[in-house]
Short mmCIF file of C-alpha atoms in Angstrom, two decimals:
data_model
loop_
_atom_site.label_atom_id
_atom_site.label_comp_id
_atom_site.label_asym_id
_atom_site.label_seq_id
_atom_site.Cartn_x
_atom_site.Cartn_y
_atom_site.Cartn_z
CA MET H 1 -40.43 -75.69 26.37
CA GLY H 2 -41.49 -76.01 22.72
CA LYS H 3 -39.30 -76.76 19.76
CA THR H 4 -36.83 -74.17 18.53
CA ARG H 5 -37.99 -72.25 15.49
CA VAL H 6 -36.51 -69.45 13.41
CA ALA H 7 -38.14 -66.17 14.39
CA GLU H 8 -36.01 -63.99 12.16
CA ARG H 9 -32.67 -64.25 10.49
CA GLY H 10 -30.18 -64.93 13.26
CA ILE H 11 -32.88 -65.19 15.99
CA TYR H 12 -34.29 -68.49 17.25
CA GLN H 13 -37.38 -68.77 19.50
CA ARG H 14 -37.29 -71.54 22.13
CA GLY H 15 -40.53 -70.63 23.88
CA PRO H 16 -42.91 -67.72 24.38
CA TYR H 17 -40.29 -65.75 26.35
CA SER H 18 -36.96 -67.07 25.09
CA PHE H 19 -35.29 -65.61 22.01
CA GLN H 20 -31.70 -66.57 21.26
CA VAL H 21 -29.45 -64.55 18.97
CA LYS H 22 -27.00 -66.72 17.04
CA LEU H 23 -25.27 -65.36 13.98
CA MET H 24 -21.93 -65.29 12.25
CA VAL H 25 -20.38 -61.96 11.34
CA ASP H 26 -17.29 -62.37 9.14
CA GLY H 27 -16.64 -65.79 10.64
CA HIS H 28 -17.21 -64.61 14.25
CA LEU H 29 -19.99 -66.34 16.28
CA ILE H 30 -22.31 -64.05 18.28
CA THR H 31 -24.85 -65.42 20.81
CA GLY H 32 -27.28 -63.99 23.36
CA THR H 33 -30.69 -64.89 24.93
CA PHE H 34 -33.52 -62.40 25.60
CA ASP H 35 -37.14 -62.35 26.84
CA SER H 36 -38.62 -60.62 23.80
CA LEU H 37 -38.14 -60.56 20.07
CA GLU H 38 -37.62 -56.78 20.15
CA GLU H 39 -34.70 -57.08 22.59
CA ALA H 40 -33.12 -59.89 20.59
CA ARG H 41 -33.51 -57.89 17.37
CA ALA H 42 -31.94 -54.78 18.93
CA TYR H 43 -28.99 -56.84 20.26
CA ARG H 44 -28.42 -58.50 16.90
CA ASN H 45 -28.47 -55.23 14.99
CA SER H 46 -26.23 -53.47 17.50
CA LYS H 47 -23.63 -56.21 17.37
CA ARG H 48 -23.56 -56.09 13.61
CA ALA H 49 -23.08 -52.32 13.67
CA ALA H 50 -20.45 -52.48 16.42
CA LEU H 51 -18.36 -55.07 14.62
CA ALA H 52 -18.56 -53.04 11.46
CA LEU H 53 -17.34 -49.89 13.24
CA ASP H 54 -14.87 -51.28 15.82
CA PRO H 55 -11.40 -51.39 14.21
CA ASP H 56 -10.01 -53.72 16.88
CA ALA H 57 -12.80 -56.22 16.39
CA GLN H 58 -12.38 -55.97 12.65
CA ARG H 59 -8.65 -56.68 12.89
CA VAL H 60 -9.39 -59.80 14.93
CA LEU H 61 -11.89 -60.96 12.33
CA ASP H 62 -9.50 -60.14 9.49
CA ALA H 63 -6.78 -62.21 11.14
CA ARG H 64 -9.16 -65.17 11.44
CA VAL H 65 -10.17 -64.84 7.82
CA LYS H 66 -6.52 -64.57 6.79
CA ARG H 67 -5.60 -67.75 8.63
CA HIS H 68 -8.46 -69.56 6.94
CA GLU H 69 -7.41 -68.30 3.50
CA VAL H 70 -3.79 -69.30 4.07
CA LYS H 71 -4.80 -72.81 5.04
CA ALA H 72 -7.34 -73.26 2.24
CA ALA H 73 -5.35 -71.77 -0.68
CA THR H 74 -3.34 -74.85 -1.61
CA LEU H 75 -1.33 -74.82 -4.82
CA SER H 76 -3.63 -77.52 -6.16
CA LEU H 77 -6.73 -75.34 -5.80
CA VAL H 78 -4.93 -72.30 -7.19
CA LEU H 79 -3.82 -74.39 -10.20
CA ASP H 80 -7.45 -75.35 -10.81
CA ARG H 81 -8.43 -71.68 -10.92
CA TYR H 82 -5.42 -70.84 -13.10
CA GLN H 83 -6.30 -73.58 -15.57
CA LYS H 84 -9.90 -72.38 -15.81
CA GLU H 85 -9.27 -68.63 -16.02
CA VAL H 86 -5.82 -68.36 -17.63
CA SER H 87 -4.57 -71.55 -19.22
CA ALA H 88 -7.84 -72.34 -21.03
CA LYS H 89 -7.42 -69.17 -23.11
CA LYS H 90 -3.93 -70.06 -24.33
CA LYS H 91 -3.06 -71.78 -27.60
CA SER H 92 -0.92 -74.15 -25.57
CA ALA H 93 -3.82 -75.09 -23.26
CA GLU H 94 -3.56 -78.82 -23.96
CA SER H 95 0.18 -79.09 -23.40
CA GLU H 96 -0.03 -76.85 -20.33
CA ALA H 97 -2.77 -79.09 -18.94
CA HIS H 98 -0.20 -81.91 -18.80
CA LYS H 99 2.20 -79.70 -16.85
CA ILE H 100 -0.55 -78.66 -14.43
CA ALA H 101 -1.50 -82.30 -13.92
CA ARG H 102 2.18 -83.08 -13.22
CA LEU H 103 2.32 -80.34 -10.59
CA LYS H 104 -0.90 -81.51 -8.96
CA ARG H 105 0.53 -85.00 -8.54
CA SER H 106 3.44 -83.63 -6.50
CA LYS H 107 3.73 -83.04 -2.75
CA LEU H 108 4.07 -79.35 -3.50
CA ALA H 109 0.41 -79.20 -4.59
CA ALA H 110 -0.82 -79.90 -1.05
CA LYS H 111 1.01 -76.90 0.42
CA SER H 112 -0.56 -73.48 0.83
CA ILE H 113 0.54 -71.05 -1.84
CA TYR H 114 1.31 -68.61 0.98
CA ARG H 115 3.82 -71.03 2.51
CA ILE H 116 5.68 -72.34 -0.52
CA THR H 117 9.32 -71.28 -0.30
CA ALA H 118 12.22 -71.26 -2.75
CA ASP H 119 13.63 -74.33 -0.98
CA ASP H 120 10.34 -76.16 -1.57
CA VAL H 121 10.55 -75.49 -5.30
CA VAL H 122 14.22 -76.49 -5.49
CA ALA H 123 13.40 -79.79 -3.76
CA PHE H 124 10.46 -80.36 -6.12
CA LEU H 125 12.59 -79.77 -9.23
CA LYS H 126 15.41 -81.93 -7.91
CA GLU H 127 13.13 -84.91 -7.29
CA LEU H 128 11.28 -84.70 -10.62
CA LYS H 129 11.11 -88.01 -12.46
CA ARG H 130 8.82 -89.51 -15.06
CA ASP H 131 5.87 -90.92 -13.16
CA GLN H 132 3.70 -92.03 -16.09
CA PRO H 133 3.66 -95.77 -16.90
CA GLY H 134 5.97 -96.65 -19.76
CA PRO H 135 9.53 -97.59 -20.66
CA LEU H 136 10.92 -94.29 -19.33
CA GLN H 137 9.11 -94.36 -15.98
CA GLY H 138 11.39 -93.40 -13.08
CA GLN H 139 13.95 -91.61 -15.23
CA PRO H 140 14.85 -87.98 -14.39
CA LEU H 141 13.14 -85.27 -16.38
CA SER H 142 15.27 -83.08 -18.62
CA ALA H 143 16.51 -79.64 -17.58
CA THR H 144 14.30 -78.10 -20.26
CA THR H 145 11.19 -79.74 -18.80
CA LYS H 146 12.16 -78.55 -15.32
CA ARG H 147 12.57 -75.00 -16.60
CA LYS H 148 9.12 -75.14 -18.19
CA LEU H 149 7.53 -76.34 -14.95
CA ALA H 150 9.35 -73.61 -13.02
CA ALA H 151 8.08 -71.03 -15.52
CA LEU H 152 4.53 -72.28 -15.02
CA ILE H 153 4.83 -72.02 -11.24
CA SER H 154 6.24 -68.51 -11.61
CA HIS H 155 3.33 -67.40 -13.78
CA VAL H 156 0.80 -68.90 -11.38
CA PHE H 157 2.27 -66.82 -8.55
CA THR H 158 2.35 -63.71 -10.73
CA ILE H 159 -1.33 -64.10 -11.64
CA ALA H 160 -2.24 -64.80 -8.01
CA ARG H 161 -0.51 -61.61 -6.88
CA LYS H 162 -1.43 -59.21 -9.69
CA ARG H 163 -4.86 -60.41 -10.78
CA TRP H 164 -6.30 -62.13 -7.72
CA ARG H 165 -4.66 -59.79 -5.18
CA MET H 166 -3.23 -62.58 -3.08
CA ASP H 167 -0.41 -61.42 -0.83
CA VAL H 168 2.17 -63.94 -2.01
CA SER H 169 5.79 -63.73 -3.12
CA ASN H 170 7.16 -65.59 -6.12
CA PRO H 171 9.59 -68.32 -4.94
CA ILE H 172 11.01 -68.75 -8.45
CA ALA H 173 12.62 -65.31 -8.18
CA ASP H 174 14.93 -66.68 -5.48
CA ILE H 175 16.18 -69.86 -7.13
CA GLU H 176 18.73 -70.71 -9.79
CA LEU H 177 16.95 -72.39 -12.67
CA PRO H 178 18.38 -75.48 -14.36
CA SER H 179 20.62 -74.69 -17.31
CA ALA H 180 18.81 -74.31 -20.61
CA GLY H 181 21.48 -76.41 -22.26
CA ARG H 182 22.51 -76.38 -25.88
CA PRO H 183 20.05 -76.80 -28.75
CA ARG H 184 19.41 -80.45 -29.54
CA LYS H 185 21.26 -81.91 -32.52
CA ARG H 186 19.61 -85.32 -32.54
CA ARG H 187 18.91 -86.74 -35.97
CA LEU H 188 17.94 -90.16 -37.22
CA GLU H 189 21.00 -92.37 -37.44
CA ASP H 190 21.61 -95.20 -39.89
CA GLY H 191 18.74 -97.69 -39.78
CA GLU H 192 16.78 -95.88 -37.05
CA GLU H 193 14.04 -94.65 -39.34
CA GLN H 194 13.33 -98.13 -40.66
CA ARG H 195 13.43 -99.75 -37.21
CA LEU H 196 11.20 -97.07 -35.72
CA LEU H 197 8.58 -97.35 -38.48
CA HIS H 198 8.70 -101.14 -38.19
CA GLU H 199 7.85 -101.00 -34.48
CA LEU H 200 5.25 -98.24 -34.92
CA ALA H 201 3.50 -100.47 -37.45
CA LYS H 202 2.75 -102.91 -34.61
CA ALA H 203 0.77 -100.31 -32.64
CA ARG H 204 -3.02 -100.50 -32.47
CA GLN H 205 -3.20 -97.02 -34.00
CA ALA H 206 -0.50 -97.72 -36.59
CA ALA H 207 -2.71 -96.42 -39.40
CA ILE H 208 -2.41 -92.99 -37.78
CA VAL H 209 1.05 -92.83 -36.23
CA VAL H 210 3.07 -94.36 -39.10
CA PRO H 211 1.96 -91.84 -41.76
CA MET H 212 2.15 -89.07 -39.17
CA VAL H 213 5.82 -89.81 -38.44
CA ARG H 214 6.63 -90.13 -42.14
CA LEU H 215 4.91 -86.83 -42.93
CA ALA H 216 6.73 -85.12 -40.05
CA ILE H 217 10.04 -86.09 -41.63
CA GLU H 218 9.00 -85.02 -45.13
CA THR H 219 7.54 -81.63 -44.13
CA ALA H 220 9.32 -80.68 -40.86
CA MET H 221 5.91 -79.87 -39.36
CA ARG H 222 5.59 -79.65 -35.60
CA GLN H 223 3.68 -82.30 -33.68
CA GLY H 224 0.97 -79.80 -32.74
CA GLU H 225 0.60 -78.69 -36.35
CA LEU H 226 0.16 -82.28 -37.50
CA LEU H 227 -2.43 -82.98 -34.82
CA ALA H 228 -4.35 -79.83 -35.81
CA LEU H 229 -4.23 -80.64 -39.54
CA ASP H 230 -7.68 -81.11 -41.09
CA TRP H 231 -8.53 -82.84 -44.35
CA LYS H 232 -10.16 -79.66 -45.66
CA ASP H 233 -6.78 -77.90 -45.37
CA LEU H 234 -5.14 -80.23 -47.91
CA ARG H 235 -4.89 -79.54 -51.63
CA ILE H 236 -3.33 -82.44 -53.56
CA SER H 237 -2.95 -82.66 -57.33
CA GLY H 238 -0.96 -85.63 -58.51
CA LYS H 239 2.58 -85.53 -57.14
CA HIS H 240 2.41 -82.14 -55.49
CA GLY H 241 0.12 -80.28 -53.12
CA THR H 242 -0.14 -77.98 -50.14
CA ALA H 243 -1.20 -78.12 -46.50
CA THR H 244 -2.57 -74.93 -44.97
CA LEU H 245 -1.73 -74.61 -41.29
CA HIS H 246 -4.02 -72.24 -39.41
CA ASP H 247 -2.81 -72.94 -35.88
CA THR H 248 0.98 -72.57 -35.73
CA LYS H 249 3.33 -71.91 -32.84
CA ASN H 250 4.16 -68.36 -33.90
CA GLY H 251 0.49 -67.52 -34.45
CA GLU H 252 0.75 -66.98 -38.20
CA PRO H 253 -0.85 -69.28 -40.79
CA ARG H 254 1.53 -71.11 -43.10
CA ILE H 255 1.21 -73.03 -46.34
CA VAL H 256 3.46 -76.07 -46.45
CA PRO H 257 4.35 -77.51 -49.88
CA LEU H 258 3.87 -81.26 -50.19
CA ASN H 259 6.30 -83.24 -52.33
CA ALA H 260 5.52 -86.49 -54.13
CA THR H 261 6.33 -88.62 -51.08
CA ALA H 262 4.11 -86.53 -48.80
CA CYS H 263 1.26 -86.72 -51.31
CA GLU H 264 1.72 -90.49 -51.53
CA ILE H 265 1.58 -90.80 -47.72
CA LEU H 266 -1.63 -88.79 -47.46
CA GLY H 267 -3.16 -90.43 -50.52
CA ALA H 268 -2.79 -93.87 -48.96
CA MET H 269 -4.71 -92.85 -45.83
CA PRO H 270 -8.47 -93.47 -45.56
CA ARG H 271 -10.29 -90.15 -45.85
CA PRO H 272 -13.61 -89.87 -43.95
CA LEU H 273 -16.54 -88.55 -45.97
CA LYS H 274 -17.21 -85.92 -43.33
CA GLY H 275 -13.56 -84.87 -43.16
CA GLY H 276 -12.07 -84.03 -39.79
CA PRO H 277 -8.56 -84.38 -38.34
CA VAL H 278 -6.03 -86.10 -40.55
CA PHE H 279 -4.41 -87.65 -37.48
CA PRO H 280 -7.14 -88.27 -34.86
CA ILE H 281 -5.02 -89.16 -31.85
CA ARG H 282 -4.42 -87.54 -28.48
CA THR H 283 -0.97 -86.40 -27.35
CA PRO H 284 -0.69 -88.84 -24.38
CA ALA H 285 -1.56 -91.80 -26.61
CA LEU H 286 0.95 -90.68 -29.23
CA ARG H 287 3.66 -90.28 -26.59
CA ALA H 288 3.02 -93.75 -25.17
CA ILE H 289 3.18 -95.37 -28.63
CA TRP H 290 6.35 -93.44 -29.49
CA GLU H 291 8.18 -94.42 -26.31
CA LEU H 292 7.26 -98.10 -26.59
CA ALA H 293 8.28 -98.26 -30.26
CA SER H 294 11.57 -96.48 -29.54
CA GLU H 295 12.39 -98.94 -26.75
CA ARG H 296 11.59 -101.97 -28.90
CA ALA H 297 13.62 -100.53 -31.78
CA GLY H 298 16.62 -100.01 -29.50
CA ILE H 299 16.57 -96.25 -30.11
CA GLN H 300 17.63 -93.97 -27.27
CA GLY H 301 17.25 -90.23 -26.82
CA LEU H 302 14.97 -89.64 -29.80
CA ARG H 303 11.93 -87.39 -29.35
CA PHE H 304 9.11 -86.75 -31.78
CA HIS H 305 10.24 -83.13 -32.05
CA ASP H 306 13.61 -84.36 -33.34
CA LEU H 307 11.81 -85.30 -36.55
CA ARG H 308 11.49 -81.57 -37.17
CA HIS H 309 15.29 -81.30 -36.91
CA GLU H 310 15.57 -84.20 -39.33
CA GLY H 311 13.11 -82.75 -41.83
CA THR H 312 14.64 -79.27 -41.70
CA SER H 313 18.15 -80.62 -42.21
CA ARG H 314 17.02 -82.70 -45.18
CA LEU H 315 15.60 -79.57 -46.83
CA PHE H 316 19.08 -78.05 -46.83
CA GLU H 317 20.63 -81.29 -48.01
CA LEU H 318 18.24 -81.13 -50.99
CA GLY H 319 19.78 -77.78 -51.89
CA LEU H 320 17.17 -75.30 -50.58
CA ASP H 321 18.50 -71.99 -49.30
CA ARG H 322 17.58 -70.50 -45.92
CA ILE H 323 14.76 -68.33 -47.19
CA GLU H 324 13.13 -71.26 -48.99
CA ALA H 325 13.55 -73.56 -46.01
CA ALA H 326 12.16 -70.97 -43.58
CA ALA H 327 9.07 -70.53 -45.77
CA ILE H 328 8.40 -74.26 -45.38
CA THR H 329 9.28 -74.72 -41.71
CA GLY H 330 7.85 -71.44 -40.42
CA HIS H 331 10.94 -70.32 -38.51
CA LYS H 332 10.73 -66.61 -37.75
CA THR H 333 14.47 -65.92 -37.74
CA LEU H 334 17.45 -67.42 -39.50
CA GLN H 335 19.07 -68.12 -36.12
CA MET H 336 16.10 -70.22 -35.08
CA LEU H 337 16.39 -72.04 -38.39
CA ALA H 338 20.09 -72.61 -37.78
CA ASP H 339 19.29 -74.20 -34.39
CA TYR H 340 17.10 -76.74 -36.18
CA THR H 341 19.56 -77.46 -38.97
CA HIS H 342 22.21 -80.12 -38.50
CA LEU H 343 23.79 -81.15 -41.76
CA ARG H 344 25.63 -84.43 -41.88
CA ALA H 345 29.39 -84.06 -42.25
CA GLU H 346 29.44 -86.98 -44.70
CA ARG H 347 26.92 -85.25 -46.97
CA LEU H 348 28.89 -82.00 -46.84
CA ALA H 349 32.12 -83.85 -47.67
CA ARG H 350 30.50 -85.48 -50.72
CA LYS H 351 29.15 -82.12 -51.83
CA MET H 352 32.63 -80.58 -51.48
CA ASN H 353 34.12 -83.41 -53.54
CA GLU H 354 31.45 -82.97 -56.22
CA ALA H 355 32.17 -79.23 -56.39
CA ALA H 356 35.90 -79.88 -56.62
CA ASN H 357 35.40 -82.43 -59.41
CA SER H 358 33.21 -79.99 -61.31
CA LEU H 359 35.92 -77.33 -61.12
CA GLU H 360 38.56 -79.83 -62.23
CA LEU H 361 36.49 -80.91 -65.22
CA ALA H 362 35.98 -77.28 -66.15
CA GLY H 363 39.75 -76.81 -66.20
CA ARG H 364 39.75 -74.28 -63.36
CA PRO H 365 42.57 -74.40 -60.78
CA LEU H 366 41.60 -75.68 -57.35
#
């Protein structure tokens, strides 16, 4: 008997009078051996037609395909598709990429999306801890971070069901999310600003992070806005200037006034001839430098975003009203602005005393 050769698609000839049919139809293997090519061809074509018309055979094949899909559609693979087709089009693509990476490092990522239950998600959220190297490694993640990860999982399931027509149910709908908690009121305490800047100055990228932190305090700009700031967006004339923000959280451009201190900070930075980002640093590198400097400075519970609280509160302490402050910070509502404003009781007491003294000097009764 000679060597096997392909006679036609799905038909293999093993000799002058041996033709074997071997083909897969929707994952189902079909075989048969015949004396002539014509017989083999007729058998192949008939089987294809029969499987296409026989509802029972089709149900068997559908069940096999379903089992294969269930096994193959792990959360990790679905997250890859989500990141490519959904997340990449968002303004928050970079920050969401960190959340997706965090999910993919978990045990949950290896499970089929069809078999993830509410109990699985609850266990995942309960066990969440910082797993990146650094001073805070091993510490539990905040309730806010857990809520954000749960929201991401929920949206992944929603997209899978509505857009990709996967027959899955959303496990987030059946769990009680961690409490959102109260708005943060963390501000820089006595000496913290100096100690923090002192430790940041020891970092390899100190020429970037030190002025970035100082500018965050002076302008109340968000971390993402600072990272997106380009030299061409700055207009500085002496002791005043402006920074035009094109990519803001609320989607609307904003012009931030720069005071003398902010202009001094930016003026002391080396400006490349070709321009480019004012603060060329990636978020993970910035986070690592921040955490190490905070630990060395003996500062606990301070996040970069708290600098926005600090800057916003200082605007009010300078005497700006809510409308003026909102124009600088970009808050859409006065309530949102109030959440970011935490005036020091000591400053308010001094202001009350000054007002009382002014009234007394004017001869008005208190």
